[in-house]
Coordinates of C-alpha atoms and ligand atoms in Angstrom, one line a residue:
M1 CA 99.2 219.7 85.8
R2 CA 101.5 217.9 88.3
V3 CA 102.4 214.3 87.5
L4 CA 104.2 211.6 89.4
G5 CA 106.3 209.4 87.1
I6 CA 107.4 205.8 87.8
E7 CA 109.9 203.9 85.7
T8 CA 110.5 200.2 86.5
S9 CA 111.0 198.6 83.1
C10 CA 114.4 197.1 83.6
D11 CA 117.1 197.5 86.3
E12 CA 116.5 201.1 87.4
T13 CA 113.8 202.4 89.7
G14 CA 113.2 206.0 88.6
I15 CA 110.7 208.4 90.3
A16 CA 110.0 212.0 89.4
I17 CA 107.5 214.7 89.7
Y18 CA 106.9 217.0 86.7
D19 CA 104.7 220.1 86.7
S20 CA 103.6 221.5 83.4
E21 CA 103.9 225.0 84.8
Q22 CA 107.0 224.7 86.9
G23 CA 109.0 222.0 85.2
L24 CA 110.7 219.2 86.9
L25 CA 110.2 219.4 90.7
G26 CA 112.4 216.5 91.7
D27 CA 113.6 213.1 90.8
A28 CA 115.2 210.1 92.3
L29 CA 117.0 207.1 90.8
Y30 CA 118.0 203.8 92.2
S31 CA 120.2 201.5 90.1
Q32 CA 120.2 197.7 90.6
V33 CA 123.4 197.4 88.6
E34 CA 125.5 196.1 91.5
M35 CA 123.0 193.4 92.2
H36 CA 123.0 192.2 88.6
A37 CA 126.8 192.8 88.0
R38 CA 127.9 189.4 89.3
Y39 CA 125.6 187.6 86.8
G40 CA 126.9 189.8 83.9
G41 CA 123.4 190.9 83.0
V42 CA 120.0 191.7 84.3
I43 CA 118.2 188.8 86.0
P44 CA 114.4 189.6 85.5
E45 CA 113.1 188.0 88.7
L46 CA 115.6 189.8 90.9
A47 CA 114.8 193.0 89.1
S48 CA 111.0 192.8 89.9
R49 CA 111.6 191.9 93.5
D50 CA 113.9 194.8 94.0
H51 CA 111.5 197.3 92.3
I52 CA 108.9 196.1 94.9
R53 CA 111.3 196.9 97.7
K54 CA 112.3 200.3 96.4
T55 CA 109.5 202.0 94.5
L56 CA 107.0 203.0 97.2
P57 CA 109.7 204.1 99.7
M58 CA 111.4 206.2 97.0
I59 CA 108.1 207.9 96.2
R60 CA 107.5 208.7 99.9
Q61 CA 111.0 210.0 100.3
L62 CA 111.0 212.2 97.2
M63 CA 107.6 213.7 98.1
S64 CA 108.7 214.4 101.7
E65 CA 112.1 215.8 100.7
K66 CA 110.4 218.2 98.2
G67 CA 107.5 219.0 100.5
I68 CA 105.0 217.8 97.9
E69 CA 101.6 216.8 99.2
A70 CA 99.7 213.9 97.6
S71 CA 96.7 216.2 97.2
S72 CA 98.7 218.4 94.7
I73 CA 99.3 215.5 92.3
N74 CA 96.9 215.5 89.3
G75 CA 98.0 212.4 87.6
I76 CA 100.3 209.4 87.5
A77 CA 102.5 208.1 84.7
Y78 CA 104.1 204.7 84.8
T79 CA 106.2 202.8 82.2
A80 CA 103.8 200.3 80.7
G81 CA 106.3 198.8 78.2
P82 CA 108.4 197.6 76.4
G83 CA 110.5 195.9 79.1
L84 CA 110.6 193.0 81.5
I85 CA 107.1 192.0 82.2
G86 CA 107.5 191.4 86.0
A87 CA 109.4 194.7 86.4
L88 CA 106.8 196.6 84.4
L89 CA 104.0 195.1 86.4
V90 CA 105.5 196.5 89.7
G91 CA 105.3 200.1 88.4
A92 CA 101.9 199.5 86.7
S93 CA 100.2 198.0 89.8
L94 CA 101.7 200.7 92.0
G95 CA 100.9 203.6 89.7
R96 CA 97.4 202.3 89.1
S97 CA 96.7 201.8 92.8
L98 CA 98.1 205.2 93.9
A99 CA 95.9 206.8 91.2
M100 CA 92.9 205.0 92.6
A101 CA 93.7 206.0 96.2
W102 CA 94.4 209.7 95.2
D103 CA 91.5 209.7 92.8
V104 CA 93.5 211.0 89.8
P105 CA 94.0 209.6 86.3
A106 CA 96.9 207.2 85.4
V107 CA 98.6 206.7 82.1
G108 CA 100.8 204.0 80.8
V109 CA 103.9 205.5 79.1
H110 CA 105.9 203.8 76.3
H111 CA 109.5 203.6 77.6
M112 CA 111.0 204.6 74.2
E113 CA 108.6 207.6 73.9
G114 CA 109.9 208.6 77.3
H115 CA 113.5 208.5 76.0
L116 CA 112.5 210.3 72.8
L117 CA 111.0 213.2 74.7
A118 CA 113.7 213.4 77.4
P119 CA 115.5 216.2 75.5
M120 CA 112.3 218.3 76.0
L121 CA 113.3 218.7 79.6
E122 CA 116.4 220.7 78.7
A123 CA 116.6 224.5 78.5
D124 CA 116.8 224.6 74.7
P125 CA 114.3 221.8 73.7
P126 CA 113.9 220.6 70.1
E127 CA 110.9 221.6 68.1
F128 CA 108.8 219.2 66.0
P129 CA 109.3 217.8 63.4
F130 CA 112.7 216.1 63.8
V131 CA 114.6 212.8 63.2
A132 CA 115.2 210.8 66.4
L133 CA 117.9 208.3 66.9
L134 CA 116.9 206.0 69.7
V135 CA 119.9 204.1 71.0
S136 CA 119.5 202.1 74.2
G137 CA 120.3 198.7 75.6
G138 CA 117.2 197.2 73.9
H139 CA 116.6 199.4 70.8
T140 CA 118.4 201.1 67.9
Q141 CA 115.8 202.9 65.8
L142 CA 115.7 205.9 63.5
V143 CA 112.3 207.6 63.7
A144 CA 110.7 210.6 61.9
V145 CA 108.8 212.5 64.6
K146 CA 106.0 214.9 63.5
G147 CA 104.6 215.3 67.0
I148 CA 103.9 213.4 70.2
G149 CA 102.6 210.0 69.0
E150 CA 103.3 210.7 65.4
Y151 CA 106.2 208.4 64.8
R152 CA 107.3 206.8 61.5
L153 CA 110.0 204.2 61.8
L154 CA 112.7 204.9 59.3
G155 CA 115.1 202.0 60.2
E156 CA 116.1 199.8 63.1
S157 CA 118.6 197.2 64.1
L158 CA 118.1 193.8 62.6
D159 CA 119.9 192.1 65.4
D160 CA 121.7 193.6 68.5
A161 CA 120.9 197.0 69.8
A162 CA 123.9 199.5 69.9
G163 CA 123.9 199.4 73.7
E164 CA 123.7 195.6 73.7
A165 CA 126.8 195.5 71.4
F166 CA 128.6 197.8 73.8
D167 CA 127.7 195.6 76.7
K168 CA 128.7 192.4 74.9
V169 CA 132.1 193.9 73.9
G170 CA 132.5 195.0 77.5
K171 CA 132.1 191.4 78.6
M172 CA 134.7 190.3 76.0
L173 CA 137.0 192.9 77.5
S174 CA 136.3 191.6 81.1
L175 CA 134.6 194.9 82.0
A176 CA 131.7 195.0 84.5
Y177 CA 128.1 195.3 83.3
P178 CA 126.9 197.6 81.8
G179 CA 129.8 197.7 79.4
G180 CA 128.8 200.9 77.5
P181 CA 130.3 203.6 79.7
R182 CA 133.3 201.4 80.6
V183 CA 134.1 200.6 77.0
A184 CA 133.9 204.4 76.3
A185 CA 136.3 205.2 79.2
L186 CA 138.8 202.5 78.0
A187 CA 138.6 203.7 74.4
L188 CA 140.0 207.1 75.6
K189 CA 143.4 205.3 76.2
G190 CA 143.3 203.5 72.8
T191 CA 145.7 204.0 69.9
A192 CA 143.9 205.2 66.9
G193 CA 144.4 203.1 63.7
R194 CA 145.7 199.9 65.3
F195 CA 142.5 198.0 64.5
E196 CA 139.8 198.7 61.9
F197 CA 136.5 197.0 62.3
P198 CA 133.7 196.9 59.7
R199 CA 131.0 199.7 59.6
P200 CA 128.0 197.3 59.2
M201 CA 125.5 198.0 56.4
V202 CA 126.7 201.5 55.5
N203 CA 127.2 200.6 51.8
R204 CA 123.7 199.3 51.5
P205 CA 120.9 201.7 50.9
G206 CA 118.3 202.0 53.7
L207 CA 118.4 203.0 57.3
D208 CA 118.6 199.6 59.1
F209 CA 121.4 198.6 61.3
S210 CA 123.2 195.4 62.2
F211 CA 125.8 195.1 65.0
S212 CA 126.3 191.3 65.3
G213 CA 129.0 191.1 62.6
L214 CA 130.9 193.9 64.3
K215 CA 130.7 192.0 67.6
T216 CA 132.2 188.9 65.8
A217 CA 135.0 191.0 64.3
V218 CA 135.9 192.2 67.8
R219 CA 135.8 188.6 69.1
N220 CA 138.1 187.4 66.3
A221 CA 140.5 190.3 66.8
L222 CA 140.8 189.4 70.5
S223 CA 141.4 185.7 69.8
E224 CA 144.0 186.6 67.3
I225 CA 145.9 188.7 69.9
V226 CA 145.7 185.9 72.5
R227 CA 146.9 183.4 69.9
A228 CA 149.9 185.6 69.0
Q229 CA 151.0 186.8 72.4
G230 CA 149.3 184.5 74.9
Q231 CA 147.3 187.2 76.7
L232 CA 145.7 190.6 76.4
T233 CA 147.4 193.7 77.8
E234 CA 145.5 196.7 79.0
Q235 CA 146.7 198.6 75.9
D236 CA 145.4 195.8 73.6
K237 CA 142.0 196.1 75.3
A238 CA 142.0 199.9 75.0
D239 CA 142.9 199.7 71.3
V240 CA 140.1 197.2 70.6
A241 CA 137.6 199.3 72.6
L242 CA 138.5 202.4 70.6
A243 CA 138.2 200.7 67.2
F244 CA 134.9 199.2 68.2
E245 CA 133.5 202.5 69.5
E246 CA 134.6 204.2 66.3
A247 CA 132.9 201.6 64.2
V248 CA 129.6 202.0 66.1
V249 CA 129.8 205.8 66.2
Q250 CA 130.6 206.1 62.5
T251 CA 127.8 203.7 61.5
L252 CA 125.3 205.7 63.5
V253 CA 126.6 209.0 62.1
I254 CA 126.3 207.8 58.5
K255 CA 122.8 206.5 59.0
C256 CA 121.7 209.7 60.8
R257 CA 123.1 211.9 58.0
R258 CA 121.2 209.7 55.5
A259 CA 118.0 210.0 57.6
L260 CA 118.3 213.8 57.7
K261 CA 118.9 214.0 53.9
E262 CA 116.1 211.5 53.0
S263 CA 113.5 213.1 55.3
G264 CA 114.5 216.7 54.6
L265 CA 114.3 217.4 58.3
K266 CA 116.8 219.8 60.0
S267 CA 116.8 218.6 63.6
L268 CA 118.3 215.5 65.0
V269 CA 117.4 214.3 68.5
I270 CA 119.4 211.4 70.1
A271 CA 118.0 209.6 73.1
G272 CA 118.5 206.4 75.2
G273 CA 121.6 205.2 77.1
V274 CA 124.1 205.3 74.2
S275 CA 123.2 209.0 73.5
A276 CA 125.3 209.7 76.6
N277 CA 128.4 208.6 74.7
Q278 CA 130.7 211.6 74.2
R279 CA 132.3 210.3 71.0
L280 CA 128.9 209.9 69.4
R281 CA 127.8 213.4 70.5
A282 CA 130.9 215.0 69.2
N283 CA 130.8 213.2 65.8
L284 CA 127.1 213.9 65.3
Q285 CA 127.7 217.5 66.2
S286 CA 130.2 217.9 63.4
M287 CA 127.9 216.0 61.0
V288 CA 124.8 218.2 61.7
E289 CA 126.9 221.4 61.4
A290 CA 128.0 220.3 58.0
Q291 CA 124.4 219.6 57.1
R292 CA 123.3 223.0 58.5
S293 CA 121.1 221.1 61.0
R294 CA 121.0 221.0 64.8
L295 CA 121.6 218.2 67.4
F296 CA 119.6 217.8 70.6
Y297 CA 120.1 215.5 73.5
A298 CA 119.3 215.2 77.2
Q299 CA 121.7 215.7 80.1
P300 CA 123.6 212.4 80.7
R301 CA 121.4 211.3 83.7
F302 CA 118.3 211.7 81.5
C303 CA 119.8 209.7 78.6
T304 CA 119.8 206.4 80.6
D305 CA 116.6 205.1 82.3
N306 CA 114.9 207.6 84.6
G307 CA 111.6 208.7 86.1
A308 CA 111.7 212.3 84.7
M309 CA 111.2 211.2 81.1
I310 CA 108.2 209.1 82.1
A311 CA 106.6 211.9 84.2
Y312 CA 107.1 214.4 81.3
A313 CA 105.7 212.1 78.5
G314 CA 102.8 211.0 80.8
C315 CA 102.0 214.7 81.6
Q316 CA 101.7 215.5 77.8
R317 CA 99.3 212.6 77.3
L318 CA 97.3 213.4 80.4
L319 CA 97.0 217.0 79.4
A320 CA 95.6 215.8 76.1
G321 CA 93.0 213.8 78.0
Q322 CA 94.4 210.4 77.6
H323 CA 94.4 207.9 80.5
E324 CA 93.9 204.3 81.3
G325 CA 90.9 202.4 82.6
L326 CA 91.0 200.6 85.9
S327 CA 92.8 197.5 84.7
I328 CA 96.6 197.0 85.2
V329 CA 98.2 196.6 81.8
A330 CA 101.8 196.2 80.7
H331 CA 103.1 195.4 77.3
P332 CA 106.5 193.7 77.2
R333 CA 106.5 194.3 73.4
W334 CA 104.9 197.5 72.2
P335 CA 105.6 199.1 68.7
L336 CA 106.2 202.8 69.0
E337 CA 104.2 203.4 65.9
S338 CA 101.1 202.1 67.4
L339 CA 100.8 205.0 69.9
P340 CA 98.0 207.5 69.4
A341 CA 98.8 211.0 68.3
I342 CA 98.3 214.0 70.5
R343 CA 96.6 216.9 68.7
Ligands
KG4_1 O1 118.4 203.6 77.9 P1 119.1 202.7 78.8 O2 119.4 203.2 80.2 O3 118.2 201.4 79.0 C1 117.5 200.8 78.0 O4 116.3 201.3 77.8 O5 118.0 199.8 77.5 O6 120.3 202.2 78.0 C2 121.3 201.4 78.6 C3 122.4 201.1 77.6 C4 123.4 200.1 78.1 O7 123.5 199.2 77.0 C5 124.6 200.9 78.3 O8 125.8 200.1 78.2 C6 124.5 202.0 77.3 O9 123.1 202.3 77.3 N1 125.3 203.2 77.7 C7 126.4 203.6 76.9 C8 126.9 204.7 77.6 N2 126.1 205.0 78.7 C9 125.2 204.0 78.7 N3 126.9 203.1 75.8 C10 128.0 203.8 75.3 N4 128.5 204.9 75.9 C11 128.0 205.4 77.0 N5 128.6 206.5 77.6
ZN2 ZN1 115.7 202.8 78.5

């Protein structure tokens, strides 16, 4: 089965064609990040309008570049949620309409299921069951995964998502949006041990997270430096970035270790934008080795939002006979656990 995937849930237009026999045939990504950068975050209305401009031309271009005929496409997958409603509706209307025109089924994909399954696109994919840590700009969740659509939420963030905390700290350090990769780059120049921030909720039992206290600790440390010396130097910023990144990473590592122990599972999958973080990958790698477990993640470009993960997840659901009716539906909020299983 050959599936066209469309991702428009936030500020990236992602297109891909995945073939269940031949693998990923091609993908294209357009990021709106420059457009939103001057506002310091995503402006939903601007995002939807830009998806309208980009999506169809990108589909045309990808198909012509790869020499893929519309008649060879057997199904369409679009992100149906969670995300920005206007942005989601662009992909949903376009996906549904193309499916009607090409007379093929269409399926609405859960964005976080897309992230969760993205490591399946790699050469050495994980096998079910596994524990998944989903860490994106909007979600921080630990999930026990028995199979596609068989998800049990083990814990989640009670306030900010990990990526959101990176972005907010980035803003405090006057870095451009999205802050995650920039905070990580700055942290490489940091002096270890100058600051020590709290590892939120690690001493309490359970697998939930909270990052808002850590954010406040960072803000207080920055105000303290400004009070003492009048301004922040580049080195101060790098030192704070490193201490913040270490606090987030160690918190995630502690909770992942606990999730592996409590579930008895031996594979850990990390997915979503923050799973591209090198310090997180390296620290989790050491942890899983000590636990005689294995770590899986997608290549960096498939950690952040992309069309390939949507084409892949949609293809699995279409192969199982699942598809939508004729109505155009998007779910800005959509619990992962409500998805049907594939058997
Ligand atoms: O999965 P994603 O592209 O979009 C959502 O579904 O939210 O995740 C974006 C988030 C942003 O918060 C971004 O700052 C963060 O992932 N991110 C990173 C890194 N790359 C992206 N955070 C830390 N380190 C990175 N290398
Ligand atoms: Zn995402």
